[in-house]
Amino acid sequence: MEKKERRSQGWFGKTGKDGLIYRSWFKKQGIPTHELNGKPVIGICNTWSELTPCNSHFRELAEFVKRGVYEAGGLPVEFPVMSLGETLMKPTAMLYRNLASMDTEESIRANPLDGVVLLCGCDKTTPSLVMGAASVDLPTIVVSGGPMLTGRYRGTSISTSDIWRFSEESRAGRMSQEELYIAESGLCRSDGHCAVMGTASTMACMVESLGLSLPGNAAIPAPDSARKVMAHMSGMEIVKMVENDLKISEILTREAFENAIMVNAAIGGSTNFVIHLLAIAGRIGVDLSLEDFDKFSANIPLLANLQPSGKYFMEDLYYAGGLPAIIRQLKDHLHNDCITVNGKSIGANVEIFENFNEKVISAIDNPFNKTSGIVVLKGNLCETGAIIKPSAAAPELMTHTGRAVVFEDIDDYKNNIDDPELDIDETCIMVLKNVGPKGYPGMPEVGNMGLPPKVLDKGVTDMIRISDGRMSGTGFGTVVLHASPEAAEGGNFAVVKTGDKITLDVPNRKLELLVSDEELAERKKAWKRPEPIADRGYVGLYIKHVEQANLGADLDFLRGGSGSEVSKDSH
Ligand code: FES
């Protein structure tokens, strides 16, 4: 037995009946006695699922993590948690992010683990696992599954962002169903998650910039042999983290969150970054607000020329030097001394990385766009905030006043958007209600709603759209998201009507409904809270307890953590 008592020895180090039971059932898996005598027991938290195609290669990836754990003298133990596949889950994978985080937290906490490797890929699988692990606070490292190789369609490069373009082409009658069939066969060419700077890639960059993964983790394509090496090296690293008792709370400092916001601005990351980072901060006890996203991204230029804000794909980012080549250029902005999983600072980690392609990663003194990041809007249409990603929006719409065309819910939108009689043109502002956390429920990615055909026919490709929902990280357009309080909670967003005038003023961070306070007060008197669509099970629990988007949409009782101590035995 080693001198230092590990957490896992609270199970395997016991004598008498309890120790017998703990060890005996573990040994039935072919584990010899000496493996249980004080080696670090490393949980590999696996979100493999054939219902999450982005993570379908994770069984193989876990084997490479195990190799690293064994090499460093640890005992790896793989376990499943709820996997959230973005493309198949109804009504939206976001509804289940908090449930998966609970599964992760309790699976780690209840079991004889000294450290954890989180295998994350498709959008929600990263924040849910990090949220859960943060609430336990063991040594923790993230291994991302990596992006897919760039897709192909008729000789051109494509990926998920093209879905929205194809959809508009199809709705305008310029692309046939046959062409869509051809496109879908070339879109997802390999293992991995979406190949653009969508939410999955943004989340991989988030964990790397927070210091929760080894440098270079985010951009390595899933099929590249370097991804397996990354898994192996991370397996070795987690054993060291346990030896050094380097817990996730020591990495997730306020400064690390500020770094992540700045890096997200430089990469043109997904708007979903906001809601997930706020939720993680809530778990680890870091005081982060919506305003911090605006404040810390304000002076950061856009360095990554990646779709949907730019031209290239994640594969190109990897060949250009990966995320470390971007982080290195931000050294005058970042907290370079923030500690990361390998015990070194984020500044030291990126020193050896170079930028090999300035078409993909610009020099900081010659950026692709001087402004980037997330702008936080305030005003009487979103009393506690809304966000917009200017790098994915039309510059000419950044200041605009228009007539509202309001859809009360997603069915209202679907039933009317293609109607030739719909009174709308490109100067109007489309408003979609009841797609927020409680209202849908689950806050789906429908905020970048398609434009009406009568506008598309004119060749117009963008209009201002406002909702209390989210947008896919692969989406783009002048899209105001996360308006809170959401329509289902009352507030002015609940009572905006078709014909009202709205002003969007991004330079001044304003979103104003040009209706008098008196008129709004009258409308609110007549407003009735919608009946919740479920009052039982997880969905009922979610609707009762989910917080608003400006707080991260976590369940109110999940804020903070329970820690790793479990005093009672099961026998
Ligand atoms: Fe899984 Fe895009 S669908 S990352």
Coordinates of C-alpha atoms and ligand atoms in Angstrom, one line a residue:
M1 CA 0.0 0.0 0.0
E2 CA 1.2 3.5 -0.8
K3 CA 1.5 6.0 2.1
K4 CA -1.0 8.5 0.8
E5 CA -4.5 7.3 1.0
R6 CA -6.3 7.8 -2.2
R7 CA -10.1 8.4 -2.5
S8 CA -10.4 5.0 -4.2
Q9 CA -8.9 3.4 -1.1
G10 CA -12.1 4.4 0.8
W11 CA -13.5 1.4 -1.1
F12 CA -10.6 -0.9 -2.1
G13 CA -8.5 -0.3 1.0
K14 CA -11.2 -1.5 3.5
T15 CA -11.0 -4.7 5.6
G16 CA -13.9 -6.9 6.6
K17 CA -17.2 -7.4 4.7
D18 CA -17.2 -4.0 2.9
G19 CA -13.7 -4.4 1.5
L20 CA -14.4 -7.9 0.5
I21 CA -17.5 -6.9 -1.5
Y22 CA -15.8 -3.9 -3.1
R23 CA -12.7 -5.8 -4.3
S24 CA -14.3 -9.1 -5.1
W25 CA -16.8 -7.8 -7.7
F26 CA -14.1 -5.6 -9.2
K27 CA -11.7 -8.5 -9.5
K28 CA -14.3 -10.5 -11.5
Q29 CA -13.3 -8.2 -14.4
G30 CA -9.9 -9.8 -14.4
I31 CA -8.2 -7.2 -12.2
P32 CA -5.5 -8.6 -10.0
T33 CA -5.1 -7.7 -6.3
H34 CA -2.0 -5.5 -6.8
E35 CA -4.0 -3.1 -9.1
L36 CA -6.2 -2.2 -6.2
N37 CA -3.5 -1.5 -3.7
G38 CA -3.3 2.2 -4.1
K39 CA -2.9 2.9 -7.8
P40 CA -4.8 6.0 -9.0
V41 CA -8.1 4.8 -10.3
I42 CA -9.0 6.8 -13.3
G43 CA -12.6 7.0 -14.5
I44 CA -13.0 7.4 -18.3
C45 CA -16.4 9.0 -18.7
N46 CA -17.6 7.9 -22.1
T47 CA -20.3 9.5 -24.1
W48 CA -20.1 6.9 -26.9
S49 CA -23.4 6.2 -28.5
E50 CA -24.6 5.2 -32.0
L51 CA -27.4 7.8 -31.4
T52 CA -24.7 10.4 -31.1
P53 CA -22.9 9.9 -34.4
C54 CA -20.3 12.6 -33.6
N55 CA -19.1 10.4 -30.7
S56 CA -19.4 7.0 -32.4
H57 CA -15.6 6.5 -32.4
F58 CA -15.3 6.9 -28.6
R59 CA -14.9 3.3 -27.7
E60 CA -11.7 3.2 -29.7
L61 CA -10.6 6.5 -28.3
A62 CA -11.1 5.3 -24.8
E63 CA -8.7 2.4 -25.4
F64 CA -5.9 4.9 -26.2
V65 CA -6.7 6.8 -23.0
K66 CA -6.4 3.5 -21.1
R67 CA -3.0 2.8 -22.7
G68 CA -1.8 6.2 -21.3
V69 CA -3.2 5.5 -17.8
Y70 CA -1.6 2.1 -17.6
E71 CA 1.7 3.5 -18.8
A72 CA 1.7 6.1 -16.1
G73 CA 0.9 3.5 -13.4
G74 CA -2.9 4.1 -13.0
L75 CA -5.9 1.8 -13.3
P76 CA -8.4 3.0 -15.9
V77 CA -12.1 2.2 -15.5
E78 CA -14.5 3.2 -18.3
F79 CA -18.1 4.1 -17.6
P80 CA -21.0 5.5 -19.7
V81 CA -23.0 8.6 -19.1
M82 CA -26.0 9.9 -20.9
S83 CA -24.9 10.9 -24.4
L84 CA -26.6 13.9 -26.1
G85 CA -26.7 13.7 -29.9
E86 CA -27.5 17.0 -31.5
T87 CA -29.1 15.8 -34.7
L88 CA -31.5 13.1 -33.5
M89 CA -32.8 14.2 -30.0
K90 CA -36.3 15.7 -29.8
P91 CA -37.3 18.3 -28.9
T92 CA -33.7 19.5 -28.5
A93 CA -30.5 18.1 -26.9
M94 CA -30.3 21.2 -24.8
L95 CA -33.3 20.1 -22.8
Y96 CA -31.1 17.2 -21.5
R97 CA -27.8 19.0 -20.9
N98 CA -28.6 19.4 -17.2
L99 CA -29.8 15.8 -16.9
A100 CA -26.6 14.5 -18.4
S101 CA -24.6 16.8 -16.0
M102 CA -26.4 15.2 -13.1
D103 CA -25.6 11.7 -14.4
T104 CA -22.0 12.7 -14.7
E105 CA -21.8 14.3 -11.3
E106 CA -23.4 11.4 -9.5
S107 CA -21.5 8.7 -11.5
I108 CA -18.2 10.2 -10.5
R109 CA -19.2 11.0 -7.0
A110 CA -20.6 7.6 -6.1
N111 CA -17.7 5.5 -7.4
P112 CA -14.2 4.8 -6.3
L113 CA -12.4 7.2 -8.6
D114 CA -9.4 9.4 -8.0
G115 CA -9.4 11.3 -11.3
V116 CA -11.6 11.5 -14.4
V117 CA -11.0 11.8 -18.1
L118 CA -14.1 13.3 -19.9
L119 CA -14.6 12.1 -23.5
C120 CA -16.5 14.9 -25.1
G121 CA -17.6 15.6 -28.7
C122 CA -21.0 16.6 -30.0
D123 CA -22.2 20.0 -28.7
K124 CA -23.8 19.3 -25.3
T125 CA -21.6 16.4 -24.4
T126 CA -18.8 18.9 -23.4
P127 CA -20.6 21.3 -21.2
S128 CA -22.7 18.6 -19.5
L129 CA -19.7 16.6 -18.5
V130 CA -17.6 19.6 -17.4
M131 CA -20.5 20.9 -15.4
G132 CA -21.0 17.5 -13.6
A133 CA -17.3 17.1 -13.0
A134 CA -17.0 20.6 -11.7
S135 CA -19.6 19.9 -9.0
V136 CA -17.5 16.9 -7.8
D137 CA -14.1 18.6 -8.0
L138 CA -11.6 15.7 -8.6
P139 CA -8.6 16.0 -10.9
T140 CA -10.2 16.1 -14.4
I141 CA -9.0 16.3 -18.0
V142 CA -11.0 16.6 -21.2
V143 CA -10.2 14.6 -24.4
S144 CA -12.3 15.9 -27.3
G145 CA -13.3 13.5 -30.1
G146 CA -12.1 16.0 -32.8
P147 CA -13.8 17.4 -35.8
M148 CA -14.8 15.5 -39.0
L149 CA -12.8 15.9 -42.2
T150 CA -14.1 18.6 -44.4
G151 CA -17.1 17.5 -46.5
R152 CA -17.4 17.5 -50.3
Y153 CA -20.2 18.4 -52.7
R154 CA -19.7 18.7 -56.4
G155 CA -16.0 19.5 -56.1
T156 CA -16.5 22.1 -53.3
S157 CA -15.7 22.0 -49.6
I158 CA -18.8 21.8 -47.4
S159 CA -19.8 21.3 -43.8
T160 CA -22.7 21.9 -41.4
S161 CA -23.0 25.6 -42.1
D162 CA -23.9 24.8 -45.7
I163 CA -27.1 23.1 -44.5
W164 CA -28.6 26.5 -43.8
R165 CA -27.5 27.7 -47.3
F166 CA -28.8 24.6 -49.0
S167 CA -32.1 24.9 -47.1
E168 CA -32.6 28.5 -48.3
E169 CA -31.7 27.5 -51.9
S170 CA -34.2 24.7 -51.7
R171 CA -36.9 26.9 -50.3
A172 CA -36.2 29.4 -53.1
G173 CA -36.6 26.6 -55.6
R174 CA -32.9 26.7 -56.7
M175 CA -31.9 23.4 -55.3
S176 CA -33.8 20.1 -55.8
Q177 CA -34.4 17.3 -53.4
E178 CA -32.1 15.2 -55.6
E179 CA -29.3 17.7 -55.1
L180 CA -30.0 17.6 -51.3
Y181 CA -29.6 13.8 -51.4
I182 CA -26.2 14.2 -53.1
A183 CA -25.1 16.8 -50.6
E184 CA -26.1 14.8 -47.5
S185 CA -23.9 11.9 -48.7
G186 CA -20.8 14.0 -48.9
L187 CA -21.4 16.2 -45.8
C188 CA -20.2 13.9 -43.0
R189 CA -17.1 12.1 -44.4
S190 CA -15.5 10.7 -41.3
D191 CA -15.6 10.2 -37.6
G192 CA -15.9 13.3 -35.6
H193 CA -18.1 16.3 -34.8
C194 CA -19.1 19.2 -37.1
A195 CA -16.1 20.4 -39.1
V196 CA -16.7 24.2 -38.7
M197 CA -16.4 26.5 -35.7
G198 CA -19.8 25.4 -34.5
T199 CA -20.7 24.6 -31.0
A200 CA -18.8 21.4 -30.7
S201 CA -15.6 22.9 -31.9
T202 CA -16.3 26.0 -29.8
M203 CA -16.7 23.7 -26.8
A204 CA -13.4 22.0 -27.6
C205 CA -11.7 25.3 -27.8
M206 CA -13.4 26.4 -24.6
V207 CA -11.9 23.5 -22.6
E208 CA -8.5 24.1 -24.1
S209 CA -8.5 27.8 -23.3
L210 CA -9.8 27.1 -19.8
G211 CA -6.8 24.8 -19.3
L212 CA -8.8 21.6 -19.0
S213 CA -7.2 19.8 -21.9
L214 CA -3.7 19.4 -23.2
P215 CA -2.6 22.0 -25.7
G216 CA -3.6 21.2 -29.3
N217 CA -6.6 19.1 -28.2
A218 CA -9.3 21.1 -29.9
A219 CA -8.5 21.0 -33.6
I220 CA -7.0 17.6 -34.3
P221 CA -9.4 15.9 -36.7
A222 CA -11.0 12.8 -35.3
P223 CA -9.5 10.3 -37.9
D224 CA -5.9 11.7 -37.5
S225 CA -3.5 9.5 -35.6
A226 CA -2.5 12.5 -33.5
R227 CA -6.0 12.3 -31.9
K228 CA -5.1 8.8 -30.6
V229 CA -1.8 10.2 -29.3
M230 CA -3.7 13.0 -27.6
A231 CA -5.9 10.5 -25.9
H232 CA -2.8 8.4 -24.8
M233 CA -1.0 11.5 -23.5
S234 CA -4.1 12.7 -21.6
G235 CA -4.3 9.3 -20.0
M236 CA -0.8 9.7 -18.7
E237 CA -1.4 13.3 -17.6
I238 CA -4.5 12.5 -15.5
V239 CA -2.4 10.1 -13.4
K240 CA 0.1 12.9 -12.8
M241 CA -2.8 15.2 -11.9
V242 CA -3.9 12.7 -9.3
E243 CA -0.4 12.3 -7.9
N244 CA -0.2 16.1 -7.6
D245 CA -3.8 16.5 -6.4
L246 CA -4.5 19.1 -9.1
K247 CA -8.2 19.5 -8.9
I248 CA -10.5 21.1 -11.5
S249 CA -11.3 24.0 -9.2
E250 CA -7.6 25.0 -9.2
I251 CA -7.8 25.3 -13.0
L252 CA -11.2 26.9 -13.3
T253 CA -10.4 30.3 -11.8
R254 CA -12.1 33.6 -12.7
E255 CA -9.0 34.4 -14.8
A256 CA -9.3 31.2 -16.7
F257 CA -13.0 32.1 -17.6
E258 CA -11.8 35.5 -18.8
N259 CA -9.2 33.8 -21.0
A260 CA -11.9 31.5 -22.5
I261 CA -14.1 34.5 -23.4
M262 CA -11.2 36.3 -25.1
V263 CA -10.2 33.2 -27.0
N264 CA -13.8 32.6 -28.0
A265 CA -13.9 36.1 -29.5
A266 CA -10.7 35.5 -31.5
I267 CA -12.0 32.2 -33.0
G268 CA -15.5 33.6 -33.7
G269 CA -17.0 30.9 -31.5
S270 CA -20.6 29.9 -31.2
T271 CA -23.2 31.9 -29.3
N272 CA -23.9 28.8 -27.3
F273 CA -20.5 29.3 -25.6
V274 CA -22.2 32.0 -23.5
I275 CA -24.9 29.8 -22.0
H276 CA -22.6 26.9 -21.4
L277 CA -19.7 28.9 -19.8
L278 CA -22.2 30.7 -17.5
A279 CA -23.5 27.3 -16.4
I280 CA -20.0 25.9 -15.7
A281 CA -19.1 29.0 -13.8
G282 CA -22.2 28.5 -11.6
R283 CA -21.1 25.0 -10.8
I284 CA -17.5 25.9 -9.8
G285 CA -18.5 29.1 -7.9
V286 CA -17.0 31.7 -10.1
D287 CA -19.0 34.9 -10.3
L288 CA -19.5 35.4 -14.1
S289 CA -22.1 37.6 -15.7
L290 CA -23.5 38.2 -19.2
E291 CA -21.7 41.6 -19.2
D292 CA -18.3 39.8 -18.8
F293 CA -18.7 38.4 -22.3
D294 CA -19.0 41.8 -23.8
K295 CA -16.3 43.4 -21.6
F296 CA -13.6 40.8 -22.2
S297 CA -14.3 40.3 -25.9
A298 CA -14.5 44.0 -26.8
N299 CA -10.9 44.5 -27.7
I300 CA -10.2 41.1 -29.2
P301 CA -10.0 40.9 -33.0
L302 CA -11.2 38.0 -35.1
L303 CA -8.1 35.9 -35.9
A304 CA -9.7 32.6 -37.2
N305 CA -11.0 32.6 -40.7
L306 CA -13.4 29.7 -40.0
Q307 CA -17.0 29.0 -41.0
P308 CA -19.6 30.2 -40.1
S309 CA -17.9 33.6 -39.5
G310 CA -15.2 33.0 -42.2
K311 CA -14.2 30.6 -45.0
Y312 CA -12.2 27.6 -43.7
F313 CA -12.8 24.4 -41.7
M314 CA -11.4 22.9 -38.5
E315 CA -9.1 20.6 -40.5
D316 CA -7.5 23.8 -41.9
L317 CA -7.1 25.2 -38.4
Y318 CA -5.2 22.1 -37.3
Y319 CA -2.8 22.3 -40.3
A320 CA -2.3 26.0 -39.6
G321 CA -1.1 25.4 -36.0
G322 CA -4.3 24.7 -34.1
L323 CA -5.8 26.7 -31.2
P324 CA -2.4 27.2 -29.5
A325 CA -1.2 29.3 -32.6
I326 CA -4.2 31.6 -31.9
I327 CA -3.7 31.7 -28.1
R328 CA -0.1 32.5 -28.6
Q329 CA -1.0 35.6 -30.5
L330 CA -3.3 36.8 -27.7
K331 CA -0.5 36.9 -25.1
D332 CA -0.8 40.6 -24.6
H333 CA -4.5 40.2 -23.6
L334 CA -4.6 36.9 -21.7
H335 CA -3.8 35.9 -18.2
N336 CA -0.8 33.9 -19.3
D337 CA 0.0 32.4 -15.9
C338 CA -3.3 30.5 -15.5
I339 CA -2.4 26.9 -14.7
T340 CA -3.5 24.1 -17.0
V341 CA -3.9 20.3 -16.7
N342 CA -0.2 19.6 -17.3
G343 CA 0.8 21.8 -14.4
K344 CA 2.2 24.4 -16.8
S345 CA 0.7 27.9 -17.5
I346 CA -1.3 28.5 -20.6
G347 CA 1.3 30.9 -21.8
A348 CA 4.1 28.4 -21.4
N349 CA 2.1 25.7 -23.2
V350 CA 1.7 27.7 -26.4
E351 CA 5.3 29.0 -26.7
I352 CA 6.4 26.4 -29.3
F353 CA 3.3 26.7 -31.5
E354 CA 3.6 28.6 -34.8
N355 CA 1.1 29.9 -37.3
F356 CA 1.7 28.1 -40.6
N357 CA -1.1 29.7 -42.7
E358 CA -2.1 33.3 -42.4
K359 CA -5.1 32.7 -44.6
V360 CA -6.6 30.6 -41.8
I361 CA -5.1 32.3 -38.7
S362 CA -4.4 36.0 -39.2
A363 CA -1.7 37.9 -37.6
I364 CA -3.0 39.9 -34.7
D365 CA -1.9 43.2 -36.2
N366 CA -3.8 42.4 -39.4
P367 CA -6.9 40.6 -38.3
F368 CA -9.8 39.3 -40.4
N369 CA -12.1 41.6 -38.5
K370 CA -11.3 44.2 -35.9
T371 CA -14.4 43.4 -34.0
S372 CA -15.4 39.9 -32.9
G373 CA -17.0 38.1 -30.0
I374 CA -20.4 38.3 -28.5
V375 CA -22.2 41.6 -28.0
V376 CA -24.6 41.8 -25.1
L377 CA -27.7 43.8 -25.8
K378 CA -29.9 45.5 -23.2
G379 CA -33.2 47.4 -23.6
N380 CA -36.9 47.1 -22.9
L381 CA -37.3 44.1 -25.3
C382 CA -34.8 42.1 -23.3
E383 CA -34.7 43.5 -19.7
T384 CA -32.0 41.0 -18.5
G385 CA -30.2 40.7 -21.8
A386 CA -29.9 39.2 -25.2
I387 CA -26.8 38.5 -27.4
I388 CA -25.7 38.8 -31.0
K389 CA -22.6 37.6 -32.9
P390 CA -21.6 40.5 -35.2
S391 CA -19.0 38.5 -37.0
A392 CA -21.7 36.2 -38.4
A393 CA -24.2 39.1 -39.1
A394 CA -24.7 41.7 -41.9
P395 CA -22.8 44.9 -41.1
E396 CA -25.6 47.0 -42.7
L397 CA -28.1 45.7 -40.3
M398 CA -26.1 46.5 -37.1
T399 CA -28.2 49.7 -36.7
H400 CA -31.7 49.3 -37.9
T401 CA -35.3 50.2 -37.0
G402 CA -38.0 48.0 -38.5
R403 CA -41.6 46.8 -38.2
A404 CA -42.0 43.6 -36.1
V405 CA -43.5 40.5 -37.7
V406 CA -44.2 38.3 -34.7
F407 CA -44.6 34.5 -34.5
E408 CA -46.1 33.4 -31.2
D409 CA -44.4 30.1 -31.3
I410 CA -42.6 27.7 -33.7
D411 CA -45.8 26.3 -35.1
D412 CA -47.0 29.8 -35.9
Y413 CA -43.8 30.4 -37.7
K414 CA -43.9 27.1 -39.7
N415 CA -47.5 27.6 -40.6
N416 CA -47.1 31.1 -42.0
I417 CA -43.6 31.8 -43.2
D418 CA -44.2 30.5 -46.7
D419 CA -47.6 32.2 -47.1
P420 CA -47.4 34.6 -50.0
E421 CA -49.9 36.8 -48.2
L422 CA -47.6 37.3 -45.2
D423 CA -47.1 41.1 -44.8
I424 CA -43.3 41.2 -44.6
D425 CA -40.3 42.5 -46.5
E426 CA -36.6 42.7 -45.9
T427 CA -36.8 45.8 -43.7
C428 CA -39.0 44.0 -41.2
I429 CA -37.7 42.4 -38.0
M430 CA -38.8 38.8 -37.4
V431 CA -39.6 37.9 -33.8
L432 CA -40.1 34.3 -32.6
K433 CA -41.5 33.8 -29.1
N434 CA -41.8 30.8 -26.8
V435 CA -38.6 29.0 -27.8
G436 CA -36.9 29.8 -24.5
P437 CA -35.8 27.4 -21.7
K438 CA -39.2 27.0 -20.1
G439 CA -41.4 27.9 -23.1
Y440 CA -40.3 25.3 -25.7
P441 CA -39.1 23.7 -23.3
G442 CA -35.3 23.3 -23.7
M443 CA -34.4 26.4 -25.8
P444 CA -33.9 24.9 -29.2
E445 CA -31.6 26.1 -32.0
V446 CA -34.3 27.8 -34.1
G447 CA -33.3 31.4 -33.7
N448 CA -31.8 31.7 -37.2
M449 CA -35.3 31.0 -38.7
G450 CA -35.4 30.9 -42.5
L451 CA -36.5 33.9 -44.4
P452 CA -39.8 34.2 -46.2
P453 CA -39.7 33.0 -49.8
K454 CA -40.9 36.4 -51.1
V455 CA -37.8 38.0 -49.6
L456 CA -35.5 35.1 -50.7
D457 CA -36.8 35.6 -54.3
K458 CA -35.4 39.1 -54.3
G459 CA -31.9 37.6 -53.6
V460 CA -31.9 38.9 -50.0
T461 CA -30.1 36.6 -47.7
D462 CA -30.3 38.3 -44.3
M463 CA -32.9 40.0 -42.1
I464 CA -32.9 40.8 -38.4
R465 CA -34.4 37.9 -36.4
I466 CA -35.0 38.0 -32.6
S467 CA -36.0 35.2 -30.4
D468 CA -35.7 33.8 -26.8
G469 CA -34.1 30.7 -28.3
R470 CA -30.7 29.7 -29.4
M471 CA -28.9 29.3 -32.8
S472 CA -26.8 26.4 -34.0
G473 CA -23.1 27.3 -33.7
T474 CA -22.9 26.5 -37.4
G475 CA -25.6 29.1 -38.2
F476 CA -25.2 32.7 -39.2
G477 CA -27.1 35.9 -39.9
T478 CA -28.2 39.0 -38.1
V479 CA -29.8 37.0 -35.3
V480 CA -30.5 38.2 -31.8
L481 CA -30.7 35.3 -29.4
H482 CA -31.4 34.4 -25.7
A483 CA -33.7 37.3 -25.1
S484 CA -34.5 37.2 -21.5
P485 CA -36.8 37.1 -19.6
E486 CA -38.2 34.7 -22.2
A487 CA -41.8 35.0 -23.5
A488 CA -43.0 32.2 -21.2
E489 CA -41.9 34.2 -18.2
G490 CA -43.7 37.4 -19.0
G491 CA -41.7 40.6 -19.5
N492 CA -41.9 42.8 -22.5
F493 CA -40.8 40.1 -24.9
A494 CA -44.0 38.2 -24.2
V495 CA -46.2 41.1 -25.3
V496 CA -44.4 42.4 -28.5
K497 CA -46.9 42.5 -31.3
T498 CA -46.8 42.5 -35.1
G499 CA -46.6 46.1 -36.3
D500 CA -44.6 47.3 -33.3
K501 CA -41.4 49.2 -34.2
I502 CA -38.1 47.7 -32.9
T503 CA -34.6 49.3 -32.9
L504 CA -31.5 47.2 -33.0
D505 CA -28.4 49.3 -32.2
V506 CA -25.4 47.0 -31.9
P507 CA -22.7 49.7 -31.5
N508 CA -24.7 51.1 -28.5
R509 CA -25.7 47.6 -27.2
K510 CA -29.4 48.4 -27.5
L511 CA -32.5 46.5 -28.3
E512 CA -35.6 48.7 -27.9
L513 CA -39.3 48.1 -28.4
L514 CA -40.7 51.5 -29.4
V515 CA -43.9 51.1 -27.4
S516 CA -44.8 53.3 -24.4
D517 CA -44.5 51.9 -20.9
E518 CA -48.2 52.5 -20.4
E519 CA -49.1 50.4 -23.4
L520 CA -46.7 47.7 -22.3
A521 CA -48.2 47.7 -18.8
E522 CA -51.7 47.3 -20.3
R523 CA -50.6 44.4 -22.5
K524 CA -49.0 42.6 -19.6
K525 CA -52.2 42.8 -17.6
A526 CA -53.9 40.7 -20.3
W527 CA -51.0 38.3 -20.6
K528 CA -51.5 34.7 -19.3
R529 CA -48.6 32.4 -18.4
P530 CA -48.7 29.4 -20.9
E531 CA -49.6 26.0 -19.5
P532 CA -46.4 23.9 -19.1
I533 CA -46.4 21.0 -21.5
A534 CA -45.3 18.6 -18.8
D535 CA -45.7 18.4 -15.0
R536 CA -44.0 15.0 -14.4
G537 CA -40.7 13.4 -14.9
Y538 CA -37.5 15.1 -15.8
V539 CA -39.2 17.6 -18.2
G540 CA -41.6 18.7 -15.4
L541 CA -38.6 19.1 -13.1
Y542 CA -36.8 21.1 -15.8
I543 CA -39.7 23.5 -16.4
K544 CA -40.0 24.2 -12.7
H545 CA -36.4 24.7 -12.0
V546 CA -34.6 25.9 -15.1
E547 CA -33.0 29.4 -14.8
Q548 CA -33.1 32.0 -17.6
A549 CA -30.6 32.2 -20.4
N550 CA -28.7 35.1 -18.9
L551 CA -27.8 32.9 -16.0
G552 CA -26.8 29.8 -18.0
A553 CA -30.1 27.9 -18.1
D554 CA -28.9 25.4 -15.4
L555 CA -31.4 24.0 -12.9
D556 CA -31.4 26.3 -9.9
F557 CA -30.7 23.4 -7.4
L558 CA -27.6 22.3 -9.4
R559 CA -25.6 25.5 -8.8
G560 CA -22.4 24.8 -6.8
G561 CA -21.2 21.3 -6.0
S562 CA -21.6 18.4 -3.6
G563 CA -17.8 17.7 -3.6
S564 CA -16.2 14.2 -3.7
E565 CA -16.8 13.1 -0.1
V566 CA -19.4 10.3 0.4
S567 CA -19.4 9.2 4.0
K568 CA -21.9 6.4 4.0
D569 CA -21.2 2.9 2.7
S570 CA -23.7 0.8 0.8
H571 CA -23.4 -2.4 2.8
Ligands
FES1 FE1 -22.6 16.8 -33.4 FE2 -22.6 19.1 -34.9 S1 -24.1 17.5 -34.8 S2 -21.3 18.4 -33.4

